[in-house]
Amino acid sequence: MSEEVFKRLYSVREAARYLGISQWAVRHLNWSSKLPCVRQGRRVLFDIYDMDRFIENNKRGGHHGDALSTQETRSDDRDFSRTGPILDEILR
């Protein structure tokens, strides 16, 4: 019988994949102290519990079946050139 070992620390690339954002967005969240990291020499690692906490703390309420307003459905009015749509929503 082999015991499964669950991975707890993730690289920047893995954290980005887990969170569904770019690697630069993960770095920006770390630099802005919104997502803590574990440093191991030059390596920067992210704890899955911190990532889960980040997700929970940044959830927004739903619309309960209501139609979205014009402002909520139009993304072309926003400037996503610097950080991307997901990070812009997180940083608001």
PDB file of C-alpha atoms in Angstrom:
ATOM      1  CA  MET A   1       0.000   0.000   0.000  1.00  0.00           C
ATOM      2  CA  SER A   2       1.406   3.358  -0.942  1.00  0.00           C
ATOM      3  CA  GLU A   3       0.480   6.467   0.975  1.00  0.00           C
ATOM      4  CA  GLU A   4      -0.465   9.485  -1.143  1.00  0.00           C
ATOM      5  CA  VAL A   5       1.496  12.632  -0.436  1.00  0.00           C
ATOM      6  CA  PHE A   6      -0.308  15.867  -1.151  1.00  0.00           C
ATOM      7  CA  LYS A   7       1.702  18.767  -2.475  1.00  0.00           C
ATOM      8  CA  ARG A   8       1.358  21.933  -0.396  1.00  0.00           C
ATOM      9  CA  LEU A   9       3.841  24.384  -1.963  1.00  0.00           C
ATOM     10  CA  TYR A  10       3.526  25.513  -5.577  1.00  0.00           C
ATOM     11  CA  SER A  11       5.915  27.349  -7.890  1.00  0.00           C
ATOM     12  CA  VAL A  12       4.878  30.628  -9.522  1.00  0.00           C
ATOM     13  CA  ARG A  13       3.891  28.731 -12.678  1.00  0.00           C
ATOM     14  CA  GLU A  14       1.866  26.154 -10.748  1.00  0.00           C
ATOM     15  CA  ALA A  15       0.226  28.827  -8.574  1.00  0.00           C
ATOM     16  CA  ALA A  16      -0.765  30.743 -11.709  1.00  0.00           C
ATOM     17  CA  ARG A  17      -2.338  27.618 -13.174  1.00  0.00           C
ATOM     18  CA  TYR A  18      -4.122  26.842  -9.881  1.00  0.00           C
ATOM     19  CA  LEU A  19      -5.522  30.398  -9.590  1.00  0.00           C
ATOM     20  CA  GLY A  20      -6.289  30.722 -13.295  1.00  0.00           C
ATOM     21  CA  ILE A  21      -4.183  33.862 -13.750  1.00  0.00           C
ATOM     22  CA  SER A  22      -0.847  34.702 -15.350  1.00  0.00           C
ATOM     23  CA  GLN A  23       2.512  34.208 -13.666  1.00  0.00           C
ATOM     24  CA  TRP A  24       2.983  37.995 -13.638  1.00  0.00           C
ATOM     25  CA  ALA A  25      -0.376  38.391 -11.895  1.00  0.00           C
ATOM     26  CA  VAL A  26       0.789  35.947  -9.190  1.00  0.00           C
ATOM     27  CA  ARG A  27       4.013  37.917  -8.775  1.00  0.00           C
ATOM     28  CA  HIS A  28       2.064  41.185  -8.585  1.00  0.00           C
ATOM     29  CA  LEU A  29      -0.236  39.756  -5.888  1.00  0.00           C
ATOM     30  CA  ASN A  30       2.844  38.727  -3.933  1.00  0.00           C
ATOM     31  CA  TRP A  31       4.601  42.086  -4.360  1.00  0.00           C
ATOM     32  CA  SER A  32       1.438  43.892  -3.219  1.00  0.00           C
ATOM     33  CA  SER A  33       1.220  41.612  -0.123  1.00  0.00           C
ATOM     34  CA  LYS A  34      -2.108  40.109  -1.216  1.00  0.00           C
ATOM     35  CA  LEU A  35      -0.683  36.593  -1.562  1.00  0.00           C
ATOM     36  CA  PRO A  36       2.103  35.534   0.824  1.00  0.00           C
ATOM     37  CA  CYS A  37       4.945  33.310  -0.325  1.00  0.00           C
ATOM     38  CA  VAL A  38       7.503  30.935   1.149  1.00  0.00           C
ATOM     39  CA  ARG A  39      11.095  31.604   0.115  1.00  0.00           C
ATOM     40  CA  GLN A  40      13.511  28.724  -0.206  1.00  0.00           C
ATOM     41  CA  GLY A  41      16.764  30.281  -1.312  1.00  0.00           C
ATOM     42  CA  ARG A  42      15.922  31.980  -4.609  1.00  0.00           C
ATOM     43  CA  ARG A  43      12.776  29.922  -5.086  1.00  0.00           C
ATOM     44  CA  VAL A  44       9.410  31.556  -4.458  1.00  0.00           C
ATOM     45  CA  LEU A  45       6.690  29.102  -3.468  1.00  0.00           C
ATOM     46  CA  PHE A  46       3.024  29.556  -2.653  1.00  0.00           C
ATOM     47  CA  ASP A  47       1.117  27.625  -0.006  1.00  0.00           C
ATOM     48  CA  ILE A  48      -2.101  26.067  -1.314  1.00  0.00           C
ATOM     49  CA  TYR A  49      -3.879  27.115   1.900  1.00  0.00           C
ATOM     50  CA  ASP A  50      -2.943  30.767   1.256  1.00  0.00           C
ATOM     51  CA  MET A  51      -4.180  30.481  -2.322  1.00  0.00           C
ATOM     52  CA  ASP A  52      -7.469  28.981  -1.153  1.00  0.00           C
ATOM     53  CA  ARG A  53      -7.822  31.742   1.457  1.00  0.00           C
ATOM     54  CA  PHE A  54      -7.133  34.339  -1.258  1.00  0.00           C
ATOM     55  CA  ILE A  55      -9.890  32.828  -3.408  1.00  0.00           C
ATOM     56  CA  GLU A  56     -12.377  32.776  -0.521  1.00  0.00           C
ATOM     57  CA  ASN A  57     -11.563  36.365   0.490  1.00  0.00           C
ATOM     58  CA  ASN A  58     -12.096  37.625  -3.062  1.00  0.00           C
ATOM     59  CA  LYS A  59     -15.407  35.959  -3.869  1.00  0.00           C
ATOM     60  CA  ARG A  60     -18.257  38.231  -4.842  1.00  0.00           C
ATOM     61  CA  GLY A  61     -21.980  37.639  -4.445  1.00  0.00           C
ATOM     62  CA  GLY A  62     -24.061  36.414  -7.356  1.00  0.00           C
ATOM     63  CA  HIS A  63     -27.053  37.995  -9.032  1.00  0.00           C
ATOM     64  CA  HIS A  64     -29.534  35.233  -8.127  1.00  0.00           C
ATOM     65  CA  GLY A  65     -30.757  34.885 -11.705  1.00  0.00           C
ATOM     66  CA  ASP A  66     -31.122  38.619 -12.327  1.00  0.00           C
ATOM     67  CA  ALA A  67     -30.039  39.856 -15.723  1.00  0.00           C
ATOM     68  CA  LEU A  68     -26.629  41.505 -15.725  1.00  0.00           C
ATOM     69  CA  SER A  69     -26.636  45.251 -16.216  1.00  0.00           C
ATOM     70  CA  THR A  70     -25.077  46.759 -19.340  1.00  0.00           C
ATOM     71  CA  GLN A  71     -22.092  47.953 -17.279  1.00  0.00           C
ATOM     72  CA  GLU A  72     -21.446  44.451 -15.915  1.00  0.00           C
ATOM     73  CA  THR A  73     -21.557  42.790 -19.320  1.00  0.00           C
ATOM     74  CA  ARG A  74     -19.363  45.310 -21.171  1.00  0.00           C
ATOM     75  CA  SER A  75     -15.679  44.605 -20.656  1.00  0.00           C
ATOM     76  CA  ASP A  76     -14.528  46.802 -23.560  1.00  0.00           C
ATOM     77  CA  ASP A  77     -14.759  49.948 -21.378  1.00  0.00           C
ATOM     78  CA  ARG A  78     -12.048  48.736 -19.008  1.00  0.00           C
ATOM     79  CA  ASP A  79      -8.308  49.016 -19.510  1.00  0.00           C
ATOM     80  CA  PHE A  80      -6.866  45.496 -19.337  1.00  0.00           C
ATOM     81  CA  SER A  81      -3.635  46.262 -21.170  1.00  0.00           C
ATOM     82  CA  ARG A  82      -1.510  46.444 -18.001  1.00  0.00           C
ATOM     83  CA  THR A  83      -2.543  43.477 -15.867  1.00  0.00           C
ATOM     84  CA  GLY A  84      -5.275  41.477 -17.568  1.00  0.00           C
ATOM     85  CA  PRO A  85      -8.969  41.064 -16.781  1.00  0.00           C
ATOM     86  CA  ILE A  86      -8.718  38.673 -13.841  1.00  0.00           C
ATOM     87  CA  LEU A  87      -6.180  40.734 -11.918  1.00  0.00           C
ATOM     88  CA  ASP A  88      -8.062  43.978 -12.633  1.00  0.00           C
ATOM     89  CA  GLU A  89     -11.164  42.412 -11.056  1.00  0.00           C
ATOM     90  CA  ILE A  90      -9.125  41.220  -8.063  1.00  0.00           C
ATOM     91  CA  LEU A  91      -7.505  44.597  -7.471  1.00  0.00           C
ATOM     92  CA  ARG A  92     -10.784  46.575  -7.562  1.00  0.00           C
TER      93      ARG A  92
END
